[in-house]
Structure formats: structure tokens, C-alpha cells
mmCIF file with all atom_site columns, C-alpha atoms and ligand atoms in Angstrom:
data_model
loop_
_atom_site.group_PDB
_atom_site.id
_atom_site.type_symbol
_atom_site.label_atom_id
_atom_site.label_alt_id
_atom_site.label_comp_id
_atom_site.label_asym_id
_atom_site.label_entity_id
_atom_site.label_seq_id
_atom_site.pdbx_PDB_ins_code
_atom_site.Cartn_x
_atom_site.Cartn_y
_atom_site.Cartn_z
_atom_site.occupancy
_atom_site.B_iso_or_equiv
_atom_site.pdbx_formal_charge
_atom_site.auth_seq_id
_atom_site.auth_comp_id
_atom_site.auth_asym_id
_atom_site.auth_atom_id
_atom_site.pdbx_PDB_model_num
ATOM   1  C  CA  . MET A 1 1  ? 42.848  -10.368 -29.414 1.00 0.00 ? 1080 MET A CA  1
ATOM   2  C  CA  . ALA A 1 2  ? 40.953  -13.284 -28.094 1.00 0.00 ? 1081 ALA A CA  1
ATOM   3  C  CA  . THR A 1 3  ? 39.742  -11.459 -25.167 1.00 0.00 ? 1082 THR A CA  1
ATOM   4  C  CA  . ASP A 1 4  ? 38.821  -8.616  -27.586 1.00 0.00 ? 1083 ASP A CA  1
ATOM   5  C  CA  . TYR A 1 5  ? 36.296  -11.102 -29.155 1.00 0.00 ? 1084 TYR A CA  1
ATOM   6  C  CA  . ASP A 1 6  ? 35.109  -12.205 -25.801 1.00 0.00 ? 1085 ASP A CA  1
ATOM   7  C  CA  . ALA A 1 7  ? 35.116  -9.042  -24.240 1.00 0.00 ? 1086 ALA A CA  1
ATOM   8  C  CA  . PRO A 1 8  ? 32.299  -7.580  -26.540 1.00 0.00 ? 1087 PRO A CA  1
ATOM   9  C  CA  . ARG A 1 9  ? 30.355  -10.522 -26.249 1.00 0.00 ? 1088 ARG A CA  1
ATOM   10 C  CA  . LYS A 1 10 ? 30.545  -10.732 -22.596 1.00 0.00 ? 1089 LYS A CA  1
ATOM   11 C  CA  . THR A 1 11 ? 29.763  -7.115  -22.482 1.00 0.00 ? 1090 THR A CA  1
ATOM   12 C  CA  . ASP A 1 12 ? 26.748  -7.731  -24.735 1.00 0.00 ? 1091 ASP A CA  1
ATOM   13 C  CA  . ASP A 1 13 ? 25.576  -10.435 -22.367 1.00 0.00 ? 1092 ASP A CA  1
ATOM   14 C  CA  . GLU A 1 14 ? 26.338  -8.390  -19.418 1.00 0.00 ? 1093 GLU A CA  1
ATOM   15 C  CA  . LEU A 1 15 ? 24.590  -5.474  -20.950 1.00 0.00 ? 1094 LEU A CA  1
ATOM   16 C  CA  . SER A 1 16 ? 21.371  -7.456  -21.710 1.00 0.00 ? 1095 SER A CA  1
ATOM   17 C  CA  . GLU A 1 17 ? 21.462  -8.988  -18.281 1.00 0.00 ? 1096 GLU A CA  1
ATOM   18 C  CA  . ASP A 1 18 ? 22.294  -5.810  -16.547 1.00 0.00 ? 1097 ASP A CA  1
ATOM   19 C  CA  . SER A 1 19 ? 19.513  -4.131  -18.518 1.00 0.00 ? 1098 SER A CA  1
ATOM   20 C  CA  . ILE A 1 20 ? 17.242  -6.769  -17.435 1.00 0.00 ? 1099 ILE A CA  1
ATOM   21 C  CA  . GLU A 1 21 ? 18.379  -6.872  -13.990 1.00 0.00 ? 1100 GLU A CA  1
ATOM   22 C  CA  . GLU A 1 22 ? 18.097  -2.934  -14.082 1.00 0.00 ? 1101 GLU A CA  1
ATOM   23 C  CA  . LEU A 1 23 ? 14.510  -3.431  -15.258 1.00 0.00 ? 1102 LEU A CA  1
ATOM   24 C  CA  . LYS A 1 24 ? 13.669  -5.890  -12.505 1.00 0.00 ? 1103 LYS A CA  1
ATOM   25 C  CA  . SER A 1 25 ? 15.184  -3.844  -10.003 1.00 0.00 ? 1104 SER A CA  1
ATOM   26 C  CA  . ARG A 1 26 ? 13.409  -0.793  -11.295 1.00 0.00 ? 1105 ARG A CA  1
ATOM   27 C  CA  . ARG A 1 27 ? 10.130  -2.535  -11.394 1.00 0.00 ? 1106 ARG A CA  1
ATOM   28 C  CA  . VAL A 1 28 ? 10.804  -3.855  -7.945  1.00 0.00 ? 1107 VAL A CA  1
ATOM   29 C  CA  . ASP A 1 29 ? 11.795  -0.314  -6.825  1.00 0.00 ? 1108 ASP A CA  1
ATOM   30 C  CA  . LYS A 1 30 ? 8.660   1.137   -8.458  1.00 0.00 ? 1109 LYS A CA  1
ATOM   31 C  CA  . SER A 1 31 ? 6.146   -1.575  -7.153  1.00 0.00 ? 1110 SER A CA  1
ATOM   32 C  CA  . ALA A 1 32 ? 8.115   -1.249  -3.729  1.00 0.00 ? 1111 ALA A CA  1
ATOM   33 C  CA  . SER A 1 33 ? 7.609   2.585   -3.632  1.00 0.00 ? 1112 SER A CA  1
ATOM   34 C  CA  . SER A 1 34 ? 4.102   2.261   -5.133  1.00 0.00 ? 1113 SER A CA  1
ATOM   35 C  CA  . VAL A 1 35 ? 3.466   -0.295  -2.219  1.00 0.00 ? 1114 VAL A CA  1
ATOM   36 C  CA  . ASP A 1 36 ? 4.688   2.226   0.351   1.00 0.00 ? 1115 ASP A CA  1
ATOM   37 C  CA  . VAL A 1 37 ? 2.626   4.935   -1.194  1.00 0.00 ? 1116 VAL A CA  1
ATOM   38 C  CA  . ASP A 1 38 ? -0.378  2.902   -1.539  1.00 0.00 ? 1117 ASP A CA  1
ATOM   39 C  CA  . GLU A 1 39 ? -0.420  1.084   1.871   1.00 0.00 ? 1118 GLU A CA  1
ATOM   40 C  CA  . THR A 1 40 ? -2.146  3.854   3.724   1.00 0.00 ? 1119 THR A CA  1
ATOM   41 C  CA  . GLU A 1 41 ? -4.810  4.152   0.870   1.00 0.00 ? 1120 GLU A CA  1
ATOM   42 C  CA  . GLN A 1 42 ? -5.117  0.421   0.821   1.00 0.00 ? 1121 GLN A CA  1
ATOM   43 C  CA  . ALA A 1 43 ? -5.341  0.177   4.476   1.00 0.00 ? 1122 ALA A CA  1
ATOM   44 C  CA  . GLU A 1 44 ? -8.411  2.542   4.365   1.00 0.00 ? 1123 GLU A CA  1
ATOM   45 C  CA  . GLY A 1 45 ? -9.676  0.721   1.045   1.00 0.00 ? 1124 GLY A CA  1
ATOM   46 C  CA  . PHE A 1 46 ? -9.620  -2.647  2.779   1.00 0.00 ? 1125 PHE A CA  1
ATOM   47 C  CA  . GLU A 1 47 ? -11.605 -1.339  5.561   1.00 0.00 ? 1126 GLU A CA  1
ATOM   48 C  CA  . LEU A 1 48 ? -14.318 0.129   3.493   1.00 0.00 ? 1127 LEU A CA  1
ATOM   49 C  CA  . PRO A 1 49 ? -15.477 -3.002  1.615   1.00 0.00 ? 1128 PRO A CA  1
ATOM   50 C  CA  . GLY A 1 50 ? -15.474 -5.142  4.881   1.00 0.00 ? 1129 GLY A CA  1
ATOM   51 C  CA  . ALA A 1 51 ? -17.553 -2.790  6.920   1.00 0.00 ? 1130 ALA A CA  1
ATOM   52 C  CA  . ASP A 1 52 ? -20.762 -2.015  4.896   1.00 0.00 ? 1131 ASP A CA  1
ATOM   53 C  CA  . LEU A 1 53 ? -21.780 0.754   7.059   1.00 0.00 ? 1132 LEU A CA  1
ATOM   54 C  CA  . SER A 1 54 ? -18.675 2.836   6.973   1.00 0.00 ? 1133 SER A CA  1
ATOM   55 C  CA  . GLY A 1 55 ? -18.317 2.182   3.100   1.00 0.00 ? 1134 GLY A CA  1
ATOM   56 C  CA  . GLU A 1 56 ? -20.675 4.764   2.205   1.00 0.00 ? 1135 GLU A CA  1
ATOM   57 C  CA  . GLU A 1 57 ? -18.710 5.936   -0.671  1.00 0.00 ? 1136 GLU A CA  1
ATOM   58 C  CA  . LEU A 1 58 ? -18.601 2.511   -2.166  1.00 0.00 ? 1137 LEU A CA  1
ATOM   59 C  CA  . THR A 1 59 ? -22.275 1.680   -1.485  1.00 0.00 ? 1138 THR A CA  1
ATOM   60 C  CA  . VAL A 1 60 ? -23.940 4.968   -2.841  1.00 0.00 ? 1139 VAL A CA  1
ATOM   61 C  CA  . SER A 1 61 ? -26.861 2.879   -4.308  1.00 0.00 ? 1140 SER A CA  1
ATOM   62 C  CA  . VAL A 1 62 ? -27.247 1.201   -0.994  1.00 0.00 ? 1141 VAL A CA  1
ATOM   63 C  CA  . VAL A 1 63 ? -27.057 4.311   1.145   1.00 0.00 ? 1142 VAL A CA  1
ATOM   64 C  CA  . PRO A 1 64 ? -28.987 3.842   4.360   1.00 0.00 ? 1143 PRO A CA  1
ATOM   65 C  CA  . LYS A 1 65 ? -32.209 5.687   4.674   1.00 0.00 ? 1144 LYS A CA  1
ATOM   66 C  CA  . GLN A 1 66 ? -31.694 9.250   5.673   1.00 0.00 ? 1145 GLN A CA  1
ATOM   67 C  CA  . ALA A 1 67 ? -33.707 10.939  8.389   1.00 0.00 ? 1146 ALA A CA  1
ATOM   68 C  CA  . ASP A 1 68 ? -35.704 12.770  5.695   1.00 0.00 ? 1147 ASP A CA  1
ATOM   69 C  CA  . GLU A 1 69 ? -36.590 9.702   3.728   1.00 0.00 ? 1148 GLU A CA  1
ATOM   70 C  CA  . PHE A 1 70 ? -38.865 6.650   3.925   1.00 0.00 ? 1149 PHE A CA  1
ATOM   71 C  CA  . THR A 1 71 ? -39.215 3.244   2.549   1.00 0.00 ? 1150 THR A CA  1
ATOM   72 C  CA  . CYS A 1 72 ? -42.418 2.804   0.650   1.00 0.00 ? 1151 CYS A CA  1
ATOM   73 C  CA  . SER A 1 73 ? -44.057 -0.437  1.822   1.00 0.00 ? 1152 SER A CA  1
ATOM   74 C  CA  . VAL A 1 74 ? -45.291 -1.064  -1.716  1.00 0.00 ? 1153 VAL A CA  1
ATOM   75 C  CA  . CYS A 1 75 ? -42.538 -0.495  -4.100  1.00 0.00 ? 1154 CYS A CA  1
ATOM   76 C  CA  . PHE A 1 76 ? -39.888 -0.709  -1.281  1.00 0.00 ? 1155 PHE A CA  1
ATOM   77 C  CA  . LEU A 1 77 ? -38.150 2.178   -2.670  1.00 0.00 ? 1156 LEU A CA  1
ATOM   78 C  CA  . VAL A 1 78 ? -36.437 4.773   -0.398  1.00 0.00 ? 1157 VAL A CA  1
ATOM   79 C  CA  . GLN A 1 79 ? -37.913 8.199   -1.282  1.00 0.00 ? 1158 GLN A CA  1
ATOM   80 C  CA  . HIS A 1 80 ? -37.856 11.548  0.051   1.00 0.00 ? 1159 HIS A CA  1
ATOM   81 C  CA  . ARG A 1 81 ? -40.506 12.534  2.901   1.00 0.00 ? 1160 ARG A CA  1
ATOM   82 C  CA  . SER A 1 82 ? -41.985 14.935  0.349   1.00 0.00 ? 1161 SER A CA  1
ATOM   83 C  CA  . ARG A 1 83 ? -43.136 11.943  -1.714  1.00 0.00 ? 1162 ARG A CA  1
ATOM   84 C  CA  . LEU A 1 84 ? -44.884 10.455  1.390   1.00 0.00 ? 1163 LEU A CA  1
ATOM   85 C  CA  . ALA A 1 85 ? -48.575 9.896   0.396   1.00 0.00 ? 1164 ALA A CA  1
ATOM   86 C  CA  . SER A 1 86 ? -49.792 8.113   3.401   1.00 0.00 ? 1165 SER A CA  1
ATOM   87 C  CA  . GLU A 1 87 ? -48.770 6.361   6.563   1.00 0.00 ? 1166 GLU A CA  1
ATOM   88 C  CA  . THR A 1 88 ? -50.758 3.809   8.317   1.00 0.00 ? 1167 THR A CA  1
ATOM   89 C  CA  . ASP A 1 89 ? -49.488 1.574   11.251  1.00 0.00 ? 1168 ASP A CA  1
ATOM   90 C  CA  . GLY A 1 90 ? -46.062 2.368   10.157  1.00 0.00 ? 1169 GLY A CA  1
ATOM   91 C  CA  . ARG A 1 91 ? -46.689 1.331   6.525   1.00 0.00 ? 1170 ARG A CA  1
ATOM   92 C  CA  . GLN A 1 92 ? -45.406 4.200   4.555   1.00 0.00 ? 1171 GLN A CA  1
ATOM   93 C  CA  . VAL A 1 93 ? -46.619 4.500   0.945   1.00 0.00 ? 1172 VAL A CA  1
ATOM   94 C  CA  . CYS A 1 94 ? -45.132 6.775   -1.661  1.00 0.00 ? 1173 CYS A CA  1
ATOM   95 C  CA  . VAL A 1 95 ? -47.236 8.915   -4.009  1.00 0.00 ? 1174 VAL A CA  1
ATOM   96 C  CA  . ASP A 1 96 ? -46.605 6.568   -6.794  1.00 0.00 ? 1175 ASP A CA  1
ATOM   97 C  CA  . CYS A 1 97 ? -48.181 3.536   -4.829  1.00 0.00 ? 1176 CYS A CA  1
ATOM   98 C  CA  . ALA A 1 98 ? -50.916 5.565   -3.152  1.00 0.00 ? 1177 ALA A CA  1
HETATM 99 ZN ZN1 . ZN  B 2 .  ? -43.967 3.167   -3.604  1.00 0.00 ? 872  ZN  B ZN1 1
#
């Protein structure tokens, strides 16, 4: 009978411990598997911020000047060639600043 009283207690403790352990192991499993999944993505993601030139996706606002674009020497905005108003001694001026 004494074991009957102990048994449920122990079972309760064990159950809660088990569930915690289970949760832990599940979380570990999840994070472990997600790490496995992310590893390739992260490997690529880590390279992008480090190398600014290859991180075109992350630096959309700082995209290098395109072949059909110029940097205005007055407002320093990169604009399309169609907006080039004048070019003197390599100084290119957009229509806004001309
Ligand atoms: Zn300008």
C-alpha cells in the first residue's frame, strides 16, 4: 500500500520530469534539425553581409552604379542616363541640377 502512495507521486514527478525532458529533447531536436536545415542558408547568408559587393540583395539601396546610370556631381544621386543633362570633364549633372 505504501508503494501505492509512493508510486503515483513518483509517477507524477517522473511524468513532469519526463515531459520536461521530453520538451527539452524535442526542443533540442527541433533546433538541431532547424540548424541542419538552416546551415546551408546561413552559410550563404553569412557570406552576403561580409562581402558587400556580392550582397546585392541586402544592399538594394546601395546598388553599384549600373552601366546605364550616372552619378550626378551636384546632388550625388545615381540617376538613369536619360536624366543626364550635361557632362563636362567627367562631371555629370542630372536634369534636376542643370
Ligand atoms: Zn543632380
